PDB file of C-alpha atoms in Angstrom:
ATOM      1  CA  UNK A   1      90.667  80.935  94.711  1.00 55.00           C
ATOM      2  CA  UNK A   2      92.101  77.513  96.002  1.00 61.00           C
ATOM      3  CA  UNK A   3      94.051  77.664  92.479  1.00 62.00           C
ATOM      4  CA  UNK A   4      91.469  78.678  90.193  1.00 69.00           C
ATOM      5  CA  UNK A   5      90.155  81.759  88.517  1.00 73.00           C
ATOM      6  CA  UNK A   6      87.354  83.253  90.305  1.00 80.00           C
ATOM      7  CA  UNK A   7      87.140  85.918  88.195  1.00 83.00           C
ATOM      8  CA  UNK A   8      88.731  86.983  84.806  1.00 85.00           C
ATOM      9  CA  UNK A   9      87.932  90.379  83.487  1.00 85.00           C
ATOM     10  CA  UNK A  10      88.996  91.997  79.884  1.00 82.00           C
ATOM     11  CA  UNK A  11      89.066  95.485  81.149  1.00 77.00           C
ATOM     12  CA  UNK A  12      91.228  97.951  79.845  1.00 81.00           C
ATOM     13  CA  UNK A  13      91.583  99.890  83.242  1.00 91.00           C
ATOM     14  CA  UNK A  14      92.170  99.104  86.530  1.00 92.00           C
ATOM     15  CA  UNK A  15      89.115 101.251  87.993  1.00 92.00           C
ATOM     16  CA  UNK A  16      87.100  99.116  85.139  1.00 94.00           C
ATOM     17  CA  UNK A  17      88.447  96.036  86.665  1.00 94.00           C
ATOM     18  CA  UNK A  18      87.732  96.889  90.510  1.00 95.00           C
ATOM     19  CA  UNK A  19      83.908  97.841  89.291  1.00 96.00           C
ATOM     20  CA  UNK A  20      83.716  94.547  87.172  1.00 95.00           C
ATOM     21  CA  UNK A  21      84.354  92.613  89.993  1.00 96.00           C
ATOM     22  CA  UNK A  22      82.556  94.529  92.988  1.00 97.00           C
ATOM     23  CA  UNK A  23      79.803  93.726  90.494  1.00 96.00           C
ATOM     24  CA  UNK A  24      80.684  89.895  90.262  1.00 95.00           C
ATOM     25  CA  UNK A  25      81.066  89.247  93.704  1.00 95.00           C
ATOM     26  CA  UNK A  26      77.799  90.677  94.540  1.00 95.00           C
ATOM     27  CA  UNK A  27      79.211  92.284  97.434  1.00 94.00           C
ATOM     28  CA  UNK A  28      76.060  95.391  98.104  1.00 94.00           C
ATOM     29  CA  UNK A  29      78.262  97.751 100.174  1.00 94.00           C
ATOM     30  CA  UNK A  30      77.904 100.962  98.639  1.00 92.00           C
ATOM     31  CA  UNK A  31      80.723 102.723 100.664  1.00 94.00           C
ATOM     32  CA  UNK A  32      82.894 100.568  98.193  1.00 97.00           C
ATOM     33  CA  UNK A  33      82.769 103.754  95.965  1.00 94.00           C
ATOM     34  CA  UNK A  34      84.100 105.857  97.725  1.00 92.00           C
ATOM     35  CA  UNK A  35      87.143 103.747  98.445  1.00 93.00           C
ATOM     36  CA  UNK A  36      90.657 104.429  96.976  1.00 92.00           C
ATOM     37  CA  UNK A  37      91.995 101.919  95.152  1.00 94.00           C
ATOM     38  CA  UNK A  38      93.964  99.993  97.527  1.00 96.00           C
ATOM     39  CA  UNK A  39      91.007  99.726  99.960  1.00 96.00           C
ATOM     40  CA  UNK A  40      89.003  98.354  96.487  1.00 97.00           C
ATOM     41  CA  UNK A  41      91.468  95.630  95.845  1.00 97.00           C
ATOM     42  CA  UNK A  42      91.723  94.646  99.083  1.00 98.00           C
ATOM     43  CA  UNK A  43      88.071  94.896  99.894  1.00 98.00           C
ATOM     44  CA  UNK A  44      87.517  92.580  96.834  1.00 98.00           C
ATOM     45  CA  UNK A  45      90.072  89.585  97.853  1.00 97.00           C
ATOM     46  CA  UNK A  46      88.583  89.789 101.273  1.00 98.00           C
ATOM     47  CA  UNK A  47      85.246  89.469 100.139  1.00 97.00           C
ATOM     48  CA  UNK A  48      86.208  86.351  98.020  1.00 96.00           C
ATOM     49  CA  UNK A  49      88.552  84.835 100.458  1.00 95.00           C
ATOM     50  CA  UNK A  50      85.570  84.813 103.098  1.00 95.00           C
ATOM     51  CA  UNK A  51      82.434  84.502 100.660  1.00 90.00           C
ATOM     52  CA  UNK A  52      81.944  80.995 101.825  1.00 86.00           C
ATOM     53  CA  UNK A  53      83.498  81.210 105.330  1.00 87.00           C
ATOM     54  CA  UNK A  54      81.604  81.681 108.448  1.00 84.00           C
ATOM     55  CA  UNK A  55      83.711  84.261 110.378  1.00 92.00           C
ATOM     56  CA  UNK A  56      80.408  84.884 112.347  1.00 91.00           C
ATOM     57  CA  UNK A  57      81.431  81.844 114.100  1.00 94.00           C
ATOM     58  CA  UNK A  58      84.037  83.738 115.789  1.00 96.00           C
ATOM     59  CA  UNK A  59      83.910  86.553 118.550  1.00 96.00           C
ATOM     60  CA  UNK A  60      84.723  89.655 116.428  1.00 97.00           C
ATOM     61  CA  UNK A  61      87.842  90.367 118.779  1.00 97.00           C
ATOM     62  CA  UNK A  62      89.574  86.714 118.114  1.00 97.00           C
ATOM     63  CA  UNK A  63      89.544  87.586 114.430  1.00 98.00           C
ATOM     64  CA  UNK A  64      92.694  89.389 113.188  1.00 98.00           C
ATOM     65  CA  UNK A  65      93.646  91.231 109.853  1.00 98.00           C
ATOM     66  CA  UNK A  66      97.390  91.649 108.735  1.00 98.00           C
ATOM     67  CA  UNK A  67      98.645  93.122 105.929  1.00 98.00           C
ATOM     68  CA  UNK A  68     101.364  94.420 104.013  1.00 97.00           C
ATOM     69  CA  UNK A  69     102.837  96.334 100.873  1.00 96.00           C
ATOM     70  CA  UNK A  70     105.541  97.942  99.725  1.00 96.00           C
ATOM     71  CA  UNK A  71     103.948 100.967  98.403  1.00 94.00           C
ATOM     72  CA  UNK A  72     101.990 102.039 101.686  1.00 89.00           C
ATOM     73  CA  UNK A  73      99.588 104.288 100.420  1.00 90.00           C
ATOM     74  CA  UNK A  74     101.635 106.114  98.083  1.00 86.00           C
ATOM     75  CA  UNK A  75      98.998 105.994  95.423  1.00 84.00           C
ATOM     76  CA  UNK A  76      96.621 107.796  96.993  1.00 85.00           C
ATOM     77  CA  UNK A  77      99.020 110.371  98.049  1.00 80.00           C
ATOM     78  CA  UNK A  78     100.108 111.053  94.874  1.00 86.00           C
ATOM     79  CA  UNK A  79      96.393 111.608  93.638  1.00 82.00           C
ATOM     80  CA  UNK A  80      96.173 113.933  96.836  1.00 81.00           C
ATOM     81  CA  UNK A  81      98.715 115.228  96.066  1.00 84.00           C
ATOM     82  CA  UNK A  82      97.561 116.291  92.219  1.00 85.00           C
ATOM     83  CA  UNK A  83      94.424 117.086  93.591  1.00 81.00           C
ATOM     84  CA  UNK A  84      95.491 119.839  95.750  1.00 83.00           C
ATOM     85  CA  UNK A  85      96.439 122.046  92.512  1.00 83.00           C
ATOM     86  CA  UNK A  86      92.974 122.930  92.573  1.00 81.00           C
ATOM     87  CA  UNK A  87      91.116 122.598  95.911  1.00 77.00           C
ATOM     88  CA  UNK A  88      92.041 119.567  98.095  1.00 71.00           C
ATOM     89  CA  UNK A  89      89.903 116.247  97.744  1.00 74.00           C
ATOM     90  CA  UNK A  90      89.084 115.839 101.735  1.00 76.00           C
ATOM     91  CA  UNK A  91      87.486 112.192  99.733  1.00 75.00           C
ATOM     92  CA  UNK A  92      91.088 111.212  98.899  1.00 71.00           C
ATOM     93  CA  UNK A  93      92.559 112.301 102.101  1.00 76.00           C
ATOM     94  CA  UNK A  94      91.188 110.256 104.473  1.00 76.00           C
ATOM     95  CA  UNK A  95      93.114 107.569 102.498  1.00 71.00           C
ATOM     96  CA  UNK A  96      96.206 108.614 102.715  1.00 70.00           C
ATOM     97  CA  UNK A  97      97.342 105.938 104.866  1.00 82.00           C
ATOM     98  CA  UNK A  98      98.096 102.608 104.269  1.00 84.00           C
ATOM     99  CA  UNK A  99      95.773 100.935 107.590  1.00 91.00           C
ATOM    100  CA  UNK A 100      92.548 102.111 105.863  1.00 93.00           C
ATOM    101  CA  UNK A 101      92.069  98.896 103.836  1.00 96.00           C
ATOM    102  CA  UNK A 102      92.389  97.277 107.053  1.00 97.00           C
ATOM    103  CA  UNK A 103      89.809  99.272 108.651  1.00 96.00           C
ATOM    104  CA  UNK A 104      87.464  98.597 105.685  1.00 96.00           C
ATOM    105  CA  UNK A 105      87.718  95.186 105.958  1.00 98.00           C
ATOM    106  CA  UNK A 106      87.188  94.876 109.264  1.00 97.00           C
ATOM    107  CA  UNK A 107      84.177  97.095 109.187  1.00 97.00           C
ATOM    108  CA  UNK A 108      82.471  95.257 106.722  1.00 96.00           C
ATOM    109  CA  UNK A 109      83.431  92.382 108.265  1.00 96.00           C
ATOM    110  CA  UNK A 110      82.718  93.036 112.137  1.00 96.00           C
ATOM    111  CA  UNK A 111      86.339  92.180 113.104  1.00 98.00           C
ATOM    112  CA  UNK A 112      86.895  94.288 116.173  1.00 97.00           C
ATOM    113  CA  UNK A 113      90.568  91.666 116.900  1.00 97.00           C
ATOM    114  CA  UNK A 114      94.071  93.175 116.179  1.00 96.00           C
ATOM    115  CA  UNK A 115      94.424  94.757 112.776  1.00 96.00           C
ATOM    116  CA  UNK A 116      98.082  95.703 111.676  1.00 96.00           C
ATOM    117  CA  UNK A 117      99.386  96.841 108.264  1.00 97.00           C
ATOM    118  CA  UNK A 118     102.959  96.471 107.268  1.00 97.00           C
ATOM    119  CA  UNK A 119     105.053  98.023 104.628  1.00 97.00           C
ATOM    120  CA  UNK A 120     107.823  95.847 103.328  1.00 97.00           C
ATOM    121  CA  UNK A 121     109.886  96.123 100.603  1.00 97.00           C
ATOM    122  CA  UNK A 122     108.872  92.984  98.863  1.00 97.00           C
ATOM    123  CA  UNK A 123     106.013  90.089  99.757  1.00 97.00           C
ATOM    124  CA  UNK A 124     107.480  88.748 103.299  1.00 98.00           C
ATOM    125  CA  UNK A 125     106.082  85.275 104.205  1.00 98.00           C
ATOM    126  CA  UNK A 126     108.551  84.606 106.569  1.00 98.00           C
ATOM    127  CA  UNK A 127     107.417  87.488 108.605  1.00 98.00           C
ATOM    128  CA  UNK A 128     103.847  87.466 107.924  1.00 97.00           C
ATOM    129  CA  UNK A 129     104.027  83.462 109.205  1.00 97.00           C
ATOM    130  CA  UNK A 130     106.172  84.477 112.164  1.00 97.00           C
ATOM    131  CA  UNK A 131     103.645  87.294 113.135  1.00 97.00           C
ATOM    132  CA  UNK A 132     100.638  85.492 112.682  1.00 96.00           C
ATOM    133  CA  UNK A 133     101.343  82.639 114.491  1.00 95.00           C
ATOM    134  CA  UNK A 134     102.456  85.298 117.246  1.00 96.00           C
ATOM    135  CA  UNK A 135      98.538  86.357 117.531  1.00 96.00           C
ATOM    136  CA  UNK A 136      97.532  83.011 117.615  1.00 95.00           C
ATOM    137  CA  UNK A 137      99.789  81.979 120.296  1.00 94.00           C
ATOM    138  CA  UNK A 138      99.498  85.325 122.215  1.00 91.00           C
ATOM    139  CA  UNK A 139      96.265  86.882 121.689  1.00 74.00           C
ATOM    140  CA  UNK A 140      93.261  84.052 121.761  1.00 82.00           C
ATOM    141  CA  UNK A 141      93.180  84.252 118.082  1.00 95.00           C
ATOM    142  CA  UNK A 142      90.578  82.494 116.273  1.00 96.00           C
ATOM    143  CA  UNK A 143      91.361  83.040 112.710  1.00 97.00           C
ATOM    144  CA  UNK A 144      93.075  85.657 110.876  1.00 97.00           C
ATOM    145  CA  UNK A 145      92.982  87.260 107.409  1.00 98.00           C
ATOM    146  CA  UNK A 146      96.318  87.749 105.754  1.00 98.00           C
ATOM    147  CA  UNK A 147      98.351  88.744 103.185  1.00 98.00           C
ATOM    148  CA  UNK A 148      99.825  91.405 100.851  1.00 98.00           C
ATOM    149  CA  UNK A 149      98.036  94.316  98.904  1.00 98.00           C
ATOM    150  CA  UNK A 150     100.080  96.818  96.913  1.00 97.00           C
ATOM    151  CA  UNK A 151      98.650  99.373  94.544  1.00 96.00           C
ATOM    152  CA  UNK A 152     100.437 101.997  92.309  1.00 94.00           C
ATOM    153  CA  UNK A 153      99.320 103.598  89.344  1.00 89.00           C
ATOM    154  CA  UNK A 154      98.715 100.890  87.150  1.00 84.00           C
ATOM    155  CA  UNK A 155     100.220  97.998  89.121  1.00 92.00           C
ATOM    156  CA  UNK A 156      98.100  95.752  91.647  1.00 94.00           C
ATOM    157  CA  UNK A 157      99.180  92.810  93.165  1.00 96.00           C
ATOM    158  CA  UNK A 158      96.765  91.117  95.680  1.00 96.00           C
ATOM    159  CA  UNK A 159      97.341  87.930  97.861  1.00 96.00           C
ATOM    160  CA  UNK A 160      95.254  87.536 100.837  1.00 96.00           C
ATOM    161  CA  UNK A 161      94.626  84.161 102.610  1.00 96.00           C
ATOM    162  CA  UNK A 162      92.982  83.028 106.024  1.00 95.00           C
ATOM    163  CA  UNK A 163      94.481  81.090 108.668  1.00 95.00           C
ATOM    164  CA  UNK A 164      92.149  79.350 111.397  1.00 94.00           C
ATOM    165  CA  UNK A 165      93.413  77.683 114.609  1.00 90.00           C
ATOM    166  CA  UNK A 166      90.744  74.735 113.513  1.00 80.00           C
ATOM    167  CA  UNK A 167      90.827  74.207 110.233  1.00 69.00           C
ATOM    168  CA  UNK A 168      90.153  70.175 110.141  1.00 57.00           C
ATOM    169  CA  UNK A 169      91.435  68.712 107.310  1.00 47.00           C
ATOM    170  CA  UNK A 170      90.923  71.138 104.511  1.00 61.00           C
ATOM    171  CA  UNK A 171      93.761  73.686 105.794  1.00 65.00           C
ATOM    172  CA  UNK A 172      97.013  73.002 105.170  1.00 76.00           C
ATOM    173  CA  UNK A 173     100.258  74.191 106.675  1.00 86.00           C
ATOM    174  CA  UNK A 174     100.997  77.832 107.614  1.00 91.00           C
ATOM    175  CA  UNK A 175     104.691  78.451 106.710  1.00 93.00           C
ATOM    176  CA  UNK A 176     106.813  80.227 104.495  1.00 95.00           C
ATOM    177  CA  UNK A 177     107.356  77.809 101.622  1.00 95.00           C
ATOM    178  CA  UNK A 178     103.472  77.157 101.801  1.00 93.00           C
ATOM    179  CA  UNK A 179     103.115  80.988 101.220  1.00 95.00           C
ATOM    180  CA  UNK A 180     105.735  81.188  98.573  1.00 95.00           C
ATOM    181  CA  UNK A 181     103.823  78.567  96.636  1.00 92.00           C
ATOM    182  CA  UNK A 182     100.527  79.581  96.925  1.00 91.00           C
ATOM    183  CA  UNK A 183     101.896  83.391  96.013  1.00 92.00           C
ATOM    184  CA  UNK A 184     104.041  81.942  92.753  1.00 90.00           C
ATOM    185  CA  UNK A 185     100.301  81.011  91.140  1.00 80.00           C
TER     186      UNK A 185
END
């Protein structure tokens, strides 16, 4: 968080990691449980990146969410998939798309703005700066909740980051080589 570890776990599993750190952040949503493990991660950087942020000062529709990957939701499909030899999990299926970790967010949240999930080949600043700075100059955007979240198997990557149209003096640029930077960490 703002270049330092929030939180540093020893776990030897990903699921152990996810639980570790619901449990750390503090963050009493028990529908977090039920989650696959893209909505988790995701879920968990959100609820750091905001934990001492007052989105409440913001009409729920001028708040936006955008993300991306490069695995969609391809994780969750696959355990879908597996889980099918026997009887279908209908638990895993309604995450078998890549927008769900949006909608989590924004549930938990009360962001009702636009929420848009991309799937890229690789982390994209250039077009995550060039569409968020398309909400805030078309949409009455307030603030906005960004970034990448990519899941599968045993690889996680997480980079989320807000973006406020008033940020005073603590924000700093949003561009591409600001991304890259902050991403490199």
């Amino acid at each position: 968080m703002r270049g330092e570890t929030l939180f540093n776990d020893g776990s030897s599993s990903f699921d152990d990691f996810l639980i570790n750190a619901y449990e750390f952040l503090k963050a009493d949503y028990p529908k977090f449980y039920k989650m696959d493990n893209l909505s988790k991660l995701g879920f968990l950087a959100a609820e750091a990146l905001v934990h001492d942020r007052n989105l409440k000062q913001y009409s729920p529709e001028t708040v936006a969410v955008v993300l991306s990957n490069s695995a969609a939701s391809l994780d969750t499909d696959l355990r879908f998939l597996q889980s099918t030899k026997n009887v279908a999990s209908p638990a895993l299926f309604v995450y078998t798309l890549p927008n769900i970790v949006v909608g989590e967010i924004c549930i938990r949240h009360k962001i009702t703005g636009e929420n848009t999930f991309f799937v890229t080949p690789s982390f994209d600043p250039e077009f995550l700066c060039f569409y968020a700075k398309s909400l805030f100059e078309r949409n009455h955007v307030q603030a906005c909740i960004a970034g990448w979240v990519d899941v599968l198997d045993e690889h996680h990557d997480v980079f989320l980051y807000l973006i406020e149209k008033e940020s005073g003096s603590e924000g700093m640029e949003h561009n591409s080589d600001a991304l890259k930077k902050l991403y490199a960490r």
